[in-house]
Amino acid sequence: MVPLLLLSGMAAPALAQPMPEQVRDGAVALQARRQGRLLPLPEIEKRVVPTMRDAQYIGFDLEMPSGIYTLKFLRDGAVIWVDVDGRTGQVLGRTGR
């Protein structure tokens, strides 16, 4: 019986550790997407990528809980960031040239 108590006592702190921020944000984003509160990335890309002529699309970030997508582009060696409201698809701003 003693080994079981020791084992259960050792397992409890591991379960109590906080979830990593990336995992938590990913879960929040997935839930928001499933509930229709966040547009899917392909929809955001379909709206923004064609407007960035002469620039190479290199990826995105999603900030949670704000729901802001930041699409990243490369043009002539310079990075351009386009912030998009993930709820509406509206471009909020652009940084870079």
N, CA, C and O of each residue as an XYZ file, in Angstrom:
388
protein
N       0.828     -1.194      0.000
C       0.000      0.000      0.000
C       0.865      1.247      0.000
O       0.496      2.244     -0.621
N       1.980      1.222      0.663
C       2.854      2.389      0.730
C       3.333      2.819     -0.653
O       3.314      4.017     -0.936
N       3.766      1.901     -1.541
C       4.204      2.332     -2.866
C       3.115      3.074     -3.635
O       3.418      4.020     -4.362
N       1.854      2.665     -3.490
C       0.782      3.367     -4.174
C       0.634      4.794     -3.665
O       0.409      5.712     -4.454
N       0.755      4.987     -2.379
C       0.663      6.328     -1.818
C       1.810      7.200     -2.310
O       1.616      8.368     -2.646
N       3.001      6.622     -2.348
C       4.143      7.388     -2.846
C       3.964      7.742     -4.312
O       4.256      8.864     -4.727
N       3.488      6.792     -5.089
C       3.287      7.036     -6.505
C       2.234      8.110     -6.724
O       2.425      9.012     -7.540
N       1.136      8.023     -6.009
C       0.085      9.027     -6.187
C       0.545     10.394     -5.713
O       0.149     11.412     -6.281
N       1.369     10.430     -4.685
C       1.911     11.704     -4.214
C       2.884     12.309     -5.194
O       3.004     13.531     -5.276
N       3.575     11.478     -5.931
C       4.534     11.982     -6.919
C       3.833     12.447     -8.184
O       4.320     13.352     -8.861
N       2.714     11.852     -8.508
C       2.021     12.200     -9.749
C       1.244     13.500     -9.621
O       1.086     14.217    -10.609
N       0.766     13.817     -8.451
C      -0.075     15.001     -8.276
C       0.618     16.302     -8.682
O      -0.001     17.102     -9.384
N       1.867     16.560     -8.280
C       2.484     17.810     -8.707
C       2.635     17.916    -10.222
O       2.528     19.015    -10.766
N       2.877     16.822    -10.907
C       3.005     16.855    -12.364
C       1.683     17.272    -13.000
O       1.673     18.017    -13.981
N       0.580     16.801    -12.454
C      -0.720     17.178    -12.998
C      -1.074     18.619    -12.690
O      -1.857     19.228    -13.420
N      -0.524     19.171    -11.640
C      -0.862     20.519    -11.221
C      -0.058     21.592    -11.966
O      -0.320     22.784    -11.805
N       0.908     21.178    -12.770
C       1.728     22.162    -13.465
C       0.887     22.900    -14.498
O       0.007     22.309    -15.124
N       1.155     24.192    -14.676
C       0.365     24.973    -15.637
C       0.613     24.525    -17.070
O       1.696     24.050    -17.412
N      -0.402     24.686    -17.890
C      -0.305     24.356    -19.298
C       0.578     25.402    -19.996
O       0.442     26.592    -19.712
N       1.473     24.993    -20.894
C       2.291     25.968    -21.610
C       1.413     26.973    -22.361
O       0.346     26.620    -22.862
N       1.867     28.216    -22.433
C       1.069     29.290    -23.033
C       0.679     28.985    -24.474
O      -0.459     29.248    -24.864
N       1.588     28.439    -25.275
C       1.279     28.130    -26.669
C       0.152     27.112    -26.775
O      -0.740     27.257    -27.610
N       0.187     26.098    -25.944
C      -0.857     25.078    -25.966
C      -2.185     25.684    -25.553
O      -3.216     25.426    -26.175
N      -2.158     26.488    -24.505
C      -3.388     27.136    -24.020
C      -3.962     28.055    -25.097
O      -5.167     28.028    -25.351
N      -3.114     28.871    -25.736
C      -3.579     29.776    -26.786
C      -4.136     28.999    -27.974
O      -5.136     29.397    -28.572
N      -3.486     27.894    -28.310
C      -3.969     27.070    -29.412
C      -5.342     26.499    -29.122
O      -6.202     26.454    -30.002
N      -5.547     26.063    -27.892
C      -6.848     25.520    -27.495
C      -7.915     26.607    -27.528
O      -9.039     26.359    -27.963
N      -7.576     27.795    -27.078
C      -8.518     28.918    -27.096
C      -8.861     29.282    -28.539
O     -10.023     29.535    -28.860
N      -7.848     29.308    -29.409
C      -8.075     29.641    -30.817
C      -8.966     28.601    -31.491
O      -9.872     28.953    -32.246
N      -8.714     27.334    -31.225
C      -9.525     26.262    -31.809
C     -10.971     26.368    -31.343
O     -11.901     26.207    -32.133
N     -11.150     26.634    -30.080
C     -12.509     26.777    -29.552
C     -13.210     27.979    -30.194
O     -14.379     27.884    -30.568
N     -12.512     29.092    -30.322
C     -13.098     30.289    -30.947
C     -13.463     30.010    -32.401
O     -14.514     30.443    -32.875
N     -12.603     29.292    -33.104
C     -12.859     28.941    -34.495
C     -14.095     28.054    -34.601
O     -14.959     28.281    -35.448
N     -14.175     27.048    -33.743
C     -15.317     26.116    -33.769
C     -16.626     26.818    -33.425
O     -17.688     26.434    -33.916
N     -16.550     27.838    -32.587
C     -17.753     28.568    -32.185
C     -18.111     29.688    -33.167
O     -19.093     30.403    -32.967
N     -17.314     29.837    -34.222
C     -17.599     30.858    -35.227
C     -17.193     32.261    -34.815
O     -17.599     33.234    -35.451
N     -16.391     32.381    -33.755
C     -15.955     33.697    -33.296
C     -14.647     34.134    -33.946
O     -14.196     35.260    -33.736
N     -14.036     33.248    -34.734
C     -12.752     33.524    -35.357
C     -12.776     32.939    -36.765
O     -13.106     31.767    -36.951
N     -12.425     33.754    -37.751
C     -12.379     33.265    -39.120
C     -11.211     32.300    -39.279
O     -10.181     32.464    -38.625
N     -11.359     31.295    -40.141
C     -10.249     30.369    -40.361
C      -9.119     31.052    -41.132
O      -9.350     31.971    -41.917
N      -7.905     30.587    -40.892
C      -6.737     31.162    -41.552
C      -6.882     31.196    -43.069
O      -6.558     32.226    -43.659
N      -7.350     30.135    -43.747
C      -7.475     30.218    -45.204
C      -8.360     31.373    -45.683
O      -8.109     31.959    -46.736
N      -9.382     31.689    -44.913
C     -10.250     32.824    -45.261
C      -9.485     34.147    -45.138
O      -9.602     35.017    -46.000
N      -8.715     34.292    -44.078
C      -7.902     35.495    -43.880
C      -6.877     35.609    -45.009
O      -6.710     36.679    -45.593
N      -6.198     34.514    -45.311
C      -5.186     34.517    -46.378
C      -5.808     34.875    -47.721
O      -5.221     35.632    -48.494
N      -6.985     34.339    -48.003
C      -7.674     34.610    -49.272
C      -7.961     36.094    -49.443
O      -7.958     36.607    -50.562
N      -8.206     36.775    -48.348
C      -8.505     38.206    -48.403
C      -7.249     39.079    -48.504
O      -7.273     40.124    -49.154
N      -6.162     38.657    -47.869
C      -4.993     39.529    -47.729
C      -3.889     39.242    -48.737
O      -3.338     40.170    -49.329
N      -3.562     37.980    -48.939
C      -2.406     37.626    -49.774
C      -2.488     38.251    -51.172
O      -1.477     38.774    -51.640
N      -3.641     38.226    -51.869
C      -3.693     38.825    -53.207
C      -3.431     40.342    -53.234
O      -3.067     40.896    -54.271
N      -3.618     40.991    -52.102
C      -3.382     42.443    -52.059
C      -1.908     42.793    -51.913
O      -1.527     43.954    -52.064
N      -1.086     41.809    -51.623
C       0.341     42.037    -51.370
C       1.169     41.656    -52.597
O       2.017     40.766    -52.539
N       0.910     42.335    -53.683
C       1.631     42.064    -54.929
C       3.130     42.248    -54.719
O       3.560     43.076    -53.917
N       3.910     41.472    -55.444
C       5.378     41.545    -55.397
C       5.951     41.177    -54.028
O       7.125     41.443    -53.771
N       5.165     40.580    -53.158
C       5.662     40.177    -51.844
C       5.431     38.679    -51.684
O       4.432     38.140    -52.160
N       6.349     38.025    -51.020
C       6.253     36.594    -50.755
C       5.633     36.393    -49.379
O       6.105     36.948    -48.386
N       4.585     35.606    -49.330
C       3.930     35.288    -48.053
C       4.792     34.260    -47.326
O       5.099     33.202    -47.876
N       5.186     34.575    -46.074
C       6.090     33.676    -45.358
C       5.485     33.068    -44.090
O       6.127     32.229    -43.457
N       4.285     33.461    -43.705
C       3.662     32.838    -42.549
C       2.789     33.781    -41.755
O       2.504     34.901    -42.178
N       2.370     33.308    -40.595
C       1.447     34.088    -39.770
C       1.667     33.789    -38.303
O       2.304     32.801    -37.938
N       1.126     34.662    -37.469
C       0.994     34.451    -36.027
C      -0.456     34.751    -35.692
O      -1.115     35.526    -36.385
N      -0.943     34.141    -34.640
C      -2.285     34.432    -34.147
C      -2.169     34.778    -32.683
O      -1.738     33.955    -31.876
N      -2.544     35.973    -32.342
C      -2.488     36.451    -30.956
C      -3.834     36.177    -30.298
O      -4.880     36.625    -30.766
N      -3.778     35.435    -29.209
C      -4.990     35.154    -28.458
C      -4.846     35.768    -27.079
O      -3.739     35.752    -26.541
N      -5.850     36.285    -26.497
C      -7.257     36.151    -26.848
C      -7.790     37.242    -27.767
O      -8.985     37.258    -28.060
N      -6.931     38.160    -28.234
C      -7.415     39.261    -29.076
C      -7.937     38.793    -30.425
O      -8.786     39.457    -31.020
N      -7.443     37.660    -30.920
C      -7.890     37.159    -32.211
C      -7.280     37.913    -33.385
O      -7.868     37.958    -34.465
N      -6.117     38.499    -33.184
C      -5.446     39.252    -34.249
C      -4.467     38.329    -34.975
O      -3.537     37.783    -34.381
N      -4.708     38.175    -36.282
C      -3.752     37.469    -37.128
C      -2.711     38.475    -37.602
O      -3.061     39.599    -37.962
N      -1.441     38.090    -37.608
C      -0.389     38.901    -38.209
C       0.213     38.075    -39.330
O       0.895     37.080    -39.087
N      -0.045     38.498    -40.561
C       0.502     37.825    -41.719
C       1.834     38.469    -42.064
O       1.961     39.693    -42.042
N       2.821     37.652    -42.383
C       4.177     38.146    -42.636
C       4.529     37.946    -44.105
O       4.291     36.886    -44.684
N       5.096     38.982    -44.682
C       5.486     38.963    -46.086
C       6.928     39.440    -46.206
O       7.451     40.122    -45.325
N       7.561     39.064    -47.320
C       8.924     39.495    -47.594
C       8.948     40.140    -48.975
O       8.507     39.548    -49.960
N       9.471     41.361    -49.029
C       9.596     42.083    -50.297
C      10.945     42.799    -50.303
O      11.226     43.621    -49.431
N      11.770     42.480    -51.291
C      13.084     43.120    -51.446
C      13.900     43.075    -50.155
O      14.565     44.048    -49.798
N      13.845     41.948    -49.465
C      14.624     41.770    -48.244
C      14.028     42.411    -47.002
O      14.608     42.320    -45.920
N      12.888     43.051    -47.140
C      12.235     43.702    -45.994
C      10.991     42.914    -45.588
O      10.238     42.441    -46.439
N      10.788     42.781    -44.287
C       9.609     42.081    -43.774
C       8.464     43.079    -43.624
O       8.651     44.201    -43.153
N       7.287     42.645    -44.032
C       6.063     43.446    -43.901
C       5.087     42.629    -43.064
O       4.876     41.446    -43.330
N       4.500     43.247    -42.070
C       3.509     42.599    -41.211
C       2.158     43.243    -41.481
O       2.041     44.468    -41.516
N       1.154     42.425    -41.669
C      -0.213     42.909    -41.875
C      -1.069     42.344    -40.751
O      -1.219     41.128    -40.631
N      -1.628     43.221    -39.932
C      -2.488     42.808    -38.820
C      -3.938     42.772    -39.292
O      -4.434     43.717    -39.906
N      -4.606     41.658    -38.989
C      -5.975     41.447    -39.443
C      -6.832     41.011    -38.261
O      -6.440     40.136    -37.489
N      -7.997     41.624    -38.127
C      -8.949     41.223    -37.092
C      -9.507     39.852    -37.463
O     -10.189     39.716    -38.479
N      -9.227     38.846    -36.659
C      -9.664     37.491    -36.944
C     -11.160     37.293    -36.833
O     -11.685     36.280    -37.296
N     -11.844     38.227    -36.237
C     -13.293     38.108    -36.094
C     -14.016     38.626    -37.341
O     -15.039     38.076    -37.750
N     -13.469     39.696    -37.941
C     -14.137     40.341    -39.065
C     -13.391     40.202    -40.381
O     -13.999     40.337    -41.443
N     -12.103     39.938    -40.342
C     -11.285     39.888    -41.553
C     -10.784     41.247    -41.992
O     -10.125     41.357    -43.026
N     -11.082     42.283    -41.228
C     -10.663     43.636    -41.569
C      -9.175     43.837    -41.294
O      -8.670     43.471    -40.233
N      -8.480     44.430    -42.277
C      -7.067     44.768    -42.078
C      -6.999     45.933    -41.094
O      -7.637     46.967    -41.293
N      -6.219     45.750    -40.032
C      -6.112     46.769    -38.987
C      -4.914     47.690    -39.199
O      -4.923     48.845    -38.773
N      -3.895     47.173    -39.853
C      -2.715     47.993    -40.061
C      -1.629     47.188    -40.740
O      -1.723     45.971    -40.902
N      -0.589     47.919    -41.133
C       0.521     47.323    -41.854
C       1.812     47.987    -41.391
O       1.877     49.207    -41.240
N       2.831     47.175    -41.170
C       4.141     47.691    -40.745
C       5.176     47.204    -41.751
O       5.147     46.044    -42.164
N       6.069     48.069    -42.136
C       7.094     47.732    -43.120
C       6.794     48.409    -44.440
O       5.836     49.172    -44.570
N       7.631     48.114    -45.408
C       7.393     48.772    -46.702
C       6.917     47.824    -47.745
O       6.674     48.229    -48.882
